[in-house]
Every structure is written in structure tokens, then in C-alpha cells.
mmCIF file with all atom_site columns, C-alpha atoms in Angstrom:
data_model
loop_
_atom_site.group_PDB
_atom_site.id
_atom_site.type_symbol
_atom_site.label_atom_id
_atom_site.label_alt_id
_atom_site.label_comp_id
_atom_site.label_asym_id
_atom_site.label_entity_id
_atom_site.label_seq_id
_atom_site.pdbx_PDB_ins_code
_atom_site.Cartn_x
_atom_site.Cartn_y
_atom_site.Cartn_z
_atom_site.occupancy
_atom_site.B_iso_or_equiv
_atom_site.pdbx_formal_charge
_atom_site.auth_seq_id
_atom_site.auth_comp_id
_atom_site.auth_asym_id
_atom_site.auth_atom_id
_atom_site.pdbx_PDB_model_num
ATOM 1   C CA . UNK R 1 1   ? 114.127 113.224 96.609  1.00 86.00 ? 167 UNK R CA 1
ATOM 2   C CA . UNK R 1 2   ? 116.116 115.079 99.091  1.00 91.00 ? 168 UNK R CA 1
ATOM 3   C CA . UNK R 1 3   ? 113.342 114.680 101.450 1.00 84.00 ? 169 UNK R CA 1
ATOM 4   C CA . UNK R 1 4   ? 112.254 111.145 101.461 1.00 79.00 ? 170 UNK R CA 1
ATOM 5   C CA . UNK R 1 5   ? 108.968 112.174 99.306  1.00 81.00 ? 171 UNK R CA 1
ATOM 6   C CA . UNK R 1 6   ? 108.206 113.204 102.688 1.00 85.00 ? 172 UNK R CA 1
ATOM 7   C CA . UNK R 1 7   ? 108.893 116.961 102.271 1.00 88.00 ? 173 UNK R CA 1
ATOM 8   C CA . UNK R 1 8   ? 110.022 119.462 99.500  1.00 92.00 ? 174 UNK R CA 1
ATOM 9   C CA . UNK R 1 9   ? 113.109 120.106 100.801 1.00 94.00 ? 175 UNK R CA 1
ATOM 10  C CA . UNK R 1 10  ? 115.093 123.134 99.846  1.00 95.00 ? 176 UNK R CA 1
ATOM 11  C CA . UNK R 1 11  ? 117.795 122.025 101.448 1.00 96.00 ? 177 UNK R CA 1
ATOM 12  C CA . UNK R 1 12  ? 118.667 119.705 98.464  1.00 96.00 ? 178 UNK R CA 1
ATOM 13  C CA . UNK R 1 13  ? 118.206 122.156 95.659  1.00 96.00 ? 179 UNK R CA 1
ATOM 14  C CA . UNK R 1 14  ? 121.110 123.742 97.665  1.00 97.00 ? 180 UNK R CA 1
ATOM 15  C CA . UNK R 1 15  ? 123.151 120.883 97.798  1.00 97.00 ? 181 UNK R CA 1
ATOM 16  C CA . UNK R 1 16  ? 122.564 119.880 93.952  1.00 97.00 ? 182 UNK R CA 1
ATOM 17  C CA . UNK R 1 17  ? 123.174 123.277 93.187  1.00 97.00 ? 183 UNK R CA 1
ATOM 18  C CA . UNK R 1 18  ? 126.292 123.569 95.390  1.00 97.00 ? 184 UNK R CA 1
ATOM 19  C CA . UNK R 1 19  ? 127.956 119.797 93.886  1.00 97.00 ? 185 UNK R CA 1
ATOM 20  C CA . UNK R 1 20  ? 127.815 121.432 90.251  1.00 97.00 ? 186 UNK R CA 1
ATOM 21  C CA . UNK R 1 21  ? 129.078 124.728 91.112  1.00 97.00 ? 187 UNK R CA 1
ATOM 22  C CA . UNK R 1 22  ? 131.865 122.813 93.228  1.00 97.00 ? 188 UNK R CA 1
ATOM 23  C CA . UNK R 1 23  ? 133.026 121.446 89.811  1.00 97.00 ? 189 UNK R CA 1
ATOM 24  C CA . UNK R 1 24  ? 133.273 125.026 87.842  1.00 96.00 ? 190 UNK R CA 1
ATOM 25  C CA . UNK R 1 25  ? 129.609 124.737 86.546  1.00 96.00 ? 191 UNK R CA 1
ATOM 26  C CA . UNK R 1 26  ? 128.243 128.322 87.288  1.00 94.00 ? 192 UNK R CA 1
ATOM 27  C CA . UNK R 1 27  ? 125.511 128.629 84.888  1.00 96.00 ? 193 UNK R CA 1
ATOM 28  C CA . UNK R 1 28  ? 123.094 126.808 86.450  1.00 98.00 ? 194 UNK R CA 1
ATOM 29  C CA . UNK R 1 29  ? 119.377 127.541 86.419  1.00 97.00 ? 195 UNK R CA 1
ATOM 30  C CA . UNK R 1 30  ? 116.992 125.488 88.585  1.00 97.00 ? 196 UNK R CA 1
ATOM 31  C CA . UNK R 1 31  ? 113.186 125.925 88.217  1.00 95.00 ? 197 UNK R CA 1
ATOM 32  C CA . UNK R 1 32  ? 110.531 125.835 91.385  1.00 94.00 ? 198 UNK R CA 1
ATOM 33  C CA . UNK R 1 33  ? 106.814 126.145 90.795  1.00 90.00 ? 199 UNK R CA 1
ATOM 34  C CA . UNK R 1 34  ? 105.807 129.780 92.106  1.00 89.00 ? 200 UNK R CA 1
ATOM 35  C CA . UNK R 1 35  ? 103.864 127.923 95.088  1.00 86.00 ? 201 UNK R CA 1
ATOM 36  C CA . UNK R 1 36  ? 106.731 126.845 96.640  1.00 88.00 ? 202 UNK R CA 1
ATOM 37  C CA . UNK R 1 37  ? 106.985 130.505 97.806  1.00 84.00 ? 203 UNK R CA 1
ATOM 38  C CA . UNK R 1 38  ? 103.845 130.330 99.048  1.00 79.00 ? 204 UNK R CA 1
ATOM 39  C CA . UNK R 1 39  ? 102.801 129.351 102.932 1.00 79.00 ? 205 UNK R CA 1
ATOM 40  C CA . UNK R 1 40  ? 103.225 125.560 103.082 1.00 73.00 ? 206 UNK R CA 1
ATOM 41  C CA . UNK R 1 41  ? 100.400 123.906 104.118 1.00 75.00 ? 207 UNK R CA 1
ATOM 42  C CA . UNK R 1 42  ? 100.499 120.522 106.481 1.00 74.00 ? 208 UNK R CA 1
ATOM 43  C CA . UNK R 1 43  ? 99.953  118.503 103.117 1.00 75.00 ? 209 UNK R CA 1
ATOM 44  C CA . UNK R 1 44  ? 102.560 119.764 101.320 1.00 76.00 ? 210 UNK R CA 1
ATOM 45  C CA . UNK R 1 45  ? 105.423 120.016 103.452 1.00 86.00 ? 211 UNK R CA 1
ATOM 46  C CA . UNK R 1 46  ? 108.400 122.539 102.729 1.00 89.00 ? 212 UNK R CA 1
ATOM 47  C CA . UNK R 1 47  ? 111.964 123.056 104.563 1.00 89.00 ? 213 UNK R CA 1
ATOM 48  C CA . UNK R 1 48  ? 114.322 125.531 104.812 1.00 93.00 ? 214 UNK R CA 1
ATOM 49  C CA . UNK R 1 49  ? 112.222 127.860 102.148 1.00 94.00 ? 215 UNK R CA 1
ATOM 50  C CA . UNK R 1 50  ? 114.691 130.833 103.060 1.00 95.00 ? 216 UNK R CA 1
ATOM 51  C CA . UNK R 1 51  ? 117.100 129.469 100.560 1.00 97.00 ? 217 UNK R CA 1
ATOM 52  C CA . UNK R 1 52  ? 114.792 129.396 97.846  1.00 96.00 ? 218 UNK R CA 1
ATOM 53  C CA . UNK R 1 53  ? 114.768 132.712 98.074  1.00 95.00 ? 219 UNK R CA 1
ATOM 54  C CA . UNK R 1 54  ? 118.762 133.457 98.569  1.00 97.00 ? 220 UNK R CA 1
ATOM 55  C CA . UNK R 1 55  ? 119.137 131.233 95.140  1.00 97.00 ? 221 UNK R CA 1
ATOM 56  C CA . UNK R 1 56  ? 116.529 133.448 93.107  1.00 97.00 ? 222 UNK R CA 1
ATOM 57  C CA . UNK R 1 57  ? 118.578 136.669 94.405  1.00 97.00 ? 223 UNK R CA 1
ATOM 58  C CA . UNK R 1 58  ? 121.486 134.951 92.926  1.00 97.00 ? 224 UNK R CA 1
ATOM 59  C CA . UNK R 1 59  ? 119.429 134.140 89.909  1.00 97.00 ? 225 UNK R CA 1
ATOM 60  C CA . UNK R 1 60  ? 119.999 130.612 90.208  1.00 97.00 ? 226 UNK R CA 1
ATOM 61  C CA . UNK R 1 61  ? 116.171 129.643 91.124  1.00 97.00 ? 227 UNK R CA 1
ATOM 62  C CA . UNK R 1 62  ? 113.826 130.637 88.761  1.00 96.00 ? 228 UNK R CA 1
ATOM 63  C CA . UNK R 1 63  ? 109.921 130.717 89.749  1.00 94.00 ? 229 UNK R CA 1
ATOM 64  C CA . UNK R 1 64  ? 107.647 129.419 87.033  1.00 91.00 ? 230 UNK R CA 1
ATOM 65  C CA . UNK R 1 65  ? 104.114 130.466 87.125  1.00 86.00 ? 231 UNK R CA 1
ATOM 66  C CA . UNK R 1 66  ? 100.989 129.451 89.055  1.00 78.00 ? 232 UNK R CA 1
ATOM 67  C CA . UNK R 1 67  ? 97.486  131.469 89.694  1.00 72.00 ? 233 UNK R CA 1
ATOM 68  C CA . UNK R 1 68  ? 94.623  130.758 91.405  1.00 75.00 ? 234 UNK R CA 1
ATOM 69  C CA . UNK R 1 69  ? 91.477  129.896 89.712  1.00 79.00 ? 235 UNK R CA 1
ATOM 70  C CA . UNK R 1 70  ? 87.826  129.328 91.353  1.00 79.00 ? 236 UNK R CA 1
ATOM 71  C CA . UNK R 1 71  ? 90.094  128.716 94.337  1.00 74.00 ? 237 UNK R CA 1
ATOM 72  C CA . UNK R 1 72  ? 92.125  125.739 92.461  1.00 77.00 ? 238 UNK R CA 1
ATOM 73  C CA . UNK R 1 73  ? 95.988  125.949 91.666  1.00 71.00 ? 239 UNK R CA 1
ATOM 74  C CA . UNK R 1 74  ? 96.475  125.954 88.229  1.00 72.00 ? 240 UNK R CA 1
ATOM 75  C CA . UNK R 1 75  ? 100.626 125.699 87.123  1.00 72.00 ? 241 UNK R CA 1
ATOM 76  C CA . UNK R 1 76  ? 102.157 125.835 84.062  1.00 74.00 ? 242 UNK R CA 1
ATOM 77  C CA . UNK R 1 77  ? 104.272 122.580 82.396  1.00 79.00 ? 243 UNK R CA 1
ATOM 78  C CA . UNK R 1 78  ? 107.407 123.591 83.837  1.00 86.00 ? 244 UNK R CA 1
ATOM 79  C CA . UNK R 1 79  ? 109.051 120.376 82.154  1.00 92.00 ? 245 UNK R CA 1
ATOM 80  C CA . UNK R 1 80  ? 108.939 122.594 79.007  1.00 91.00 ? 246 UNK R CA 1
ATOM 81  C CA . UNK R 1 81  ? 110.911 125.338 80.511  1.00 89.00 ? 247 UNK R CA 1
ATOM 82  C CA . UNK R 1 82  ? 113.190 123.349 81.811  1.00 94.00 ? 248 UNK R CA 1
ATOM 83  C CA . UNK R 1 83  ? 113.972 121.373 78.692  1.00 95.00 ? 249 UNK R CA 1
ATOM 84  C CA . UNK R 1 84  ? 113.756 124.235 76.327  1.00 93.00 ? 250 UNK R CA 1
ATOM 85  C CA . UNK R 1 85  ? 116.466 126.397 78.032  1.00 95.00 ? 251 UNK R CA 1
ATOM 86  C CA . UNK R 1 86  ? 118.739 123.386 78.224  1.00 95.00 ? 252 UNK R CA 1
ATOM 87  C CA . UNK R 1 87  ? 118.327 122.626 74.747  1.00 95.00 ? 253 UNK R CA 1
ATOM 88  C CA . UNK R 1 88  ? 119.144 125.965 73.471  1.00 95.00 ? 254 UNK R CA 1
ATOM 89  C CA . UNK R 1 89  ? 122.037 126.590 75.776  1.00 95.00 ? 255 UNK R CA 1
ATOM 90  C CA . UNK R 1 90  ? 123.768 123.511 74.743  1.00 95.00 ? 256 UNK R CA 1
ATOM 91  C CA . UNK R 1 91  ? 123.184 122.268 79.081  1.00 95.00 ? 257 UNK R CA 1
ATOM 92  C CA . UNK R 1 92  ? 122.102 118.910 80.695  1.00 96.00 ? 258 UNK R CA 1
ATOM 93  C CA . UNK R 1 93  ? 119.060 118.423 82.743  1.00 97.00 ? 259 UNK R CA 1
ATOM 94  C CA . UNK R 1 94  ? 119.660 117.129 85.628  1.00 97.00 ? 260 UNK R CA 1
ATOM 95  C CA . UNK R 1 95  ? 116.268 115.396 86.632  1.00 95.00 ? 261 UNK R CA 1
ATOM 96  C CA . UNK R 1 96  ? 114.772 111.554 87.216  1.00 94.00 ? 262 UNK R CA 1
ATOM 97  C CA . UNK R 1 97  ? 112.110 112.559 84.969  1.00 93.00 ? 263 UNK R CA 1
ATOM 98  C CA . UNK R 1 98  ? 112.434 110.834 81.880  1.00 93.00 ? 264 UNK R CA 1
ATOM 99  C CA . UNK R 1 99  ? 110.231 113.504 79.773  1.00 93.00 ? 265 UNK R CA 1
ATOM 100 C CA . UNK R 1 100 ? 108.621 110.824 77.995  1.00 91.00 ? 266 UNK R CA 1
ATOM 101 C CA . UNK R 1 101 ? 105.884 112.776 76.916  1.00 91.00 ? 267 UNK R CA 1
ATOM 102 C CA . UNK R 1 102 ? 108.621 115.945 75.515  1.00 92.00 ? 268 UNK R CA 1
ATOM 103 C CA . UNK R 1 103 ? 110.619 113.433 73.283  1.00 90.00 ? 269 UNK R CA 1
ATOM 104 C CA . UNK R 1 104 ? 107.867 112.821 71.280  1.00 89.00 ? 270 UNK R CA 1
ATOM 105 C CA . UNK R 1 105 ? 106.834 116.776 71.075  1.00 87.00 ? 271 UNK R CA 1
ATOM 106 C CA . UNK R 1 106 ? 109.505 117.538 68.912  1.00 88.00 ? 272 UNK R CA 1
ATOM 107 C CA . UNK R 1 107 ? 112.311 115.371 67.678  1.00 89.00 ? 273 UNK R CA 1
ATOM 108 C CA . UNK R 1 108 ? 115.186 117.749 68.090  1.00 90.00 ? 274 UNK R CA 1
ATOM 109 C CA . UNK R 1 109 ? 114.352 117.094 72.143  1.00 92.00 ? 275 UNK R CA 1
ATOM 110 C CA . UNK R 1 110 ? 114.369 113.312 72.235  1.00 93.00 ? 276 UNK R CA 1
ATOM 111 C CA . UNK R 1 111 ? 117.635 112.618 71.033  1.00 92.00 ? 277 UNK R CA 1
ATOM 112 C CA . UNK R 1 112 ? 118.832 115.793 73.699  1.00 93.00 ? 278 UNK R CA 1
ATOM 113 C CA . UNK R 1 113 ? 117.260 114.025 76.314  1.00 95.00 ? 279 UNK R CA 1
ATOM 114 C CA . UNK R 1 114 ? 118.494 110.686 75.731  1.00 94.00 ? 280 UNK R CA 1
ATOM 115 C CA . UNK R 1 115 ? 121.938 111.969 75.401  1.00 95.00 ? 281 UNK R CA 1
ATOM 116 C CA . UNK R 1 116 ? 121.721 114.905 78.091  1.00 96.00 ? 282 UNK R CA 1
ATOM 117 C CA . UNK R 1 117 ? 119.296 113.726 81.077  1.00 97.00 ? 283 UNK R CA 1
ATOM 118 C CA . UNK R 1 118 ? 121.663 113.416 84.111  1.00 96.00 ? 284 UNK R CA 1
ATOM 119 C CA . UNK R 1 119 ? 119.526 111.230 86.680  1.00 96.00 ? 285 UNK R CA 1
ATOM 120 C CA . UNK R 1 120 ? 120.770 111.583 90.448  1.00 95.00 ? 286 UNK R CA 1
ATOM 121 C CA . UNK R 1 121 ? 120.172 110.571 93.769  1.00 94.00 ? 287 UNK R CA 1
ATOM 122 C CA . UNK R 1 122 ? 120.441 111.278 97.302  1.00 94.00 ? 288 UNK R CA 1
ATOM 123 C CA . UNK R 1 123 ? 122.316 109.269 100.657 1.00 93.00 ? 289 UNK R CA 1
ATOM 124 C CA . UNK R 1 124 ? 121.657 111.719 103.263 1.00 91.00 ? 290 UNK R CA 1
ATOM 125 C CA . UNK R 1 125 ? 123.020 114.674 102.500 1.00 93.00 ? 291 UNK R CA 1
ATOM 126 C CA . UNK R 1 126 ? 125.710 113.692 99.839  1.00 94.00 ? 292 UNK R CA 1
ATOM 127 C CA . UNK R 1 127 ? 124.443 114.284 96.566  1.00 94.00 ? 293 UNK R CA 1
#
């Protein structure tokens, strides 16, 4: 949201990232499709990719995985991953998804993500 829906902006994955570990938080693990590494195209508009790839070194971003196929992008359901590892290390997902579609997979998740979905937003650059 850091970009307006405009652009994928890297810029606030810093800034998210930056808030919590401002507060003593410092396992944090954010998740980017593998694409966002890629080349961005005038469709799909990235900024300030360079930090994407200073987080991963400090194995903070996590890439989940995309391939090619007959020329299409296919990418994995990185809601799961992101849900999964928060359940099972006790964390809060900090997202304006609601995971509808996860609370019903398995009921251990719903009542995790009703109690441990932290919805945010952005006014310029304050988080």
C-alpha cells in the first residue's frame, strides 16, 4: 500500500520492517514473490528493488517461488507460507489480507488469525 497501488514499492517493506524492529521485534520474516527480483516491467511497477535484496542478505526477506511455464508465471500460495510460519512460531501477521479462504483450511488457523492479523496502513512515509 506503500505505493498508492500504483507501484510495488520496496521502500515500504523497509519501513514496516524498520517500525517493528524499532520496538525490539528482531525476528521478523517478510515474504516477496521470487518475481519481484525479476526486471520490472512498465505494468508492474517496482521501486527501490536494491533493498529487497539488502533484507534477504539479512535474512529478513524471504523469496517464495515462481517458474515460468509455456511462457506464463505460475507462483506458489504464498498466503500459506506466511501463515504457517507465524502459526508455529507463536508471531502475528502483519497483513490487510483477511485469509478468508486459510481460516476455513484448518481450524487451528482461524482462531490465530482472528486473534493475530495485525492490519496497517500507510500516510506517506509513516507507517
Amino acid at each position: 500500500s506503500h505505493g498508492n497501488k500504483e507501484v510495488f514499492s520496496c521502500r515500504g517493506i523497509l519501513l514496516a520492517v524498520q517500525w517493528f524492529w524499532d520496538r525490539g521485534h528482531k525476528d521478523i520474516t517478510v515474504f516477496v514473490p521470487s518475481w519481484r527480483k525479476e526486471q520490472p516491467r512498465p505494468d508492474v511497477l517496482i521501486t527501490d528493488q536494491h533493498i529487497l535484496r539488502e533484507l534477504e542478505k539479512k535474512k529478513i526477506v524471504v523469496f517464495t517461488p515462481s517458474r515460468r511455464v509455456g511462457g506464463k508465471r505460475v507462483v506458489c500460495y504464498d498466503d500459506r507460507f506466511i501463515v504457517k510460519l507465524a502459526h508455529e512460531s507463536d508471531g502475528v501477521v502483519v497483513s490487510n489480507d483477511t485469509y478468508r479462504d486459510l481460516q476455513s483450511e484448518r481450524p487451528e488457523w482461524k482462531k490465530f488469525i482472528e486473534e493475530r492479523l495485525l492490519m496497517y496502513s500507510f500516510v506517506n512515509d509513516k507507517y
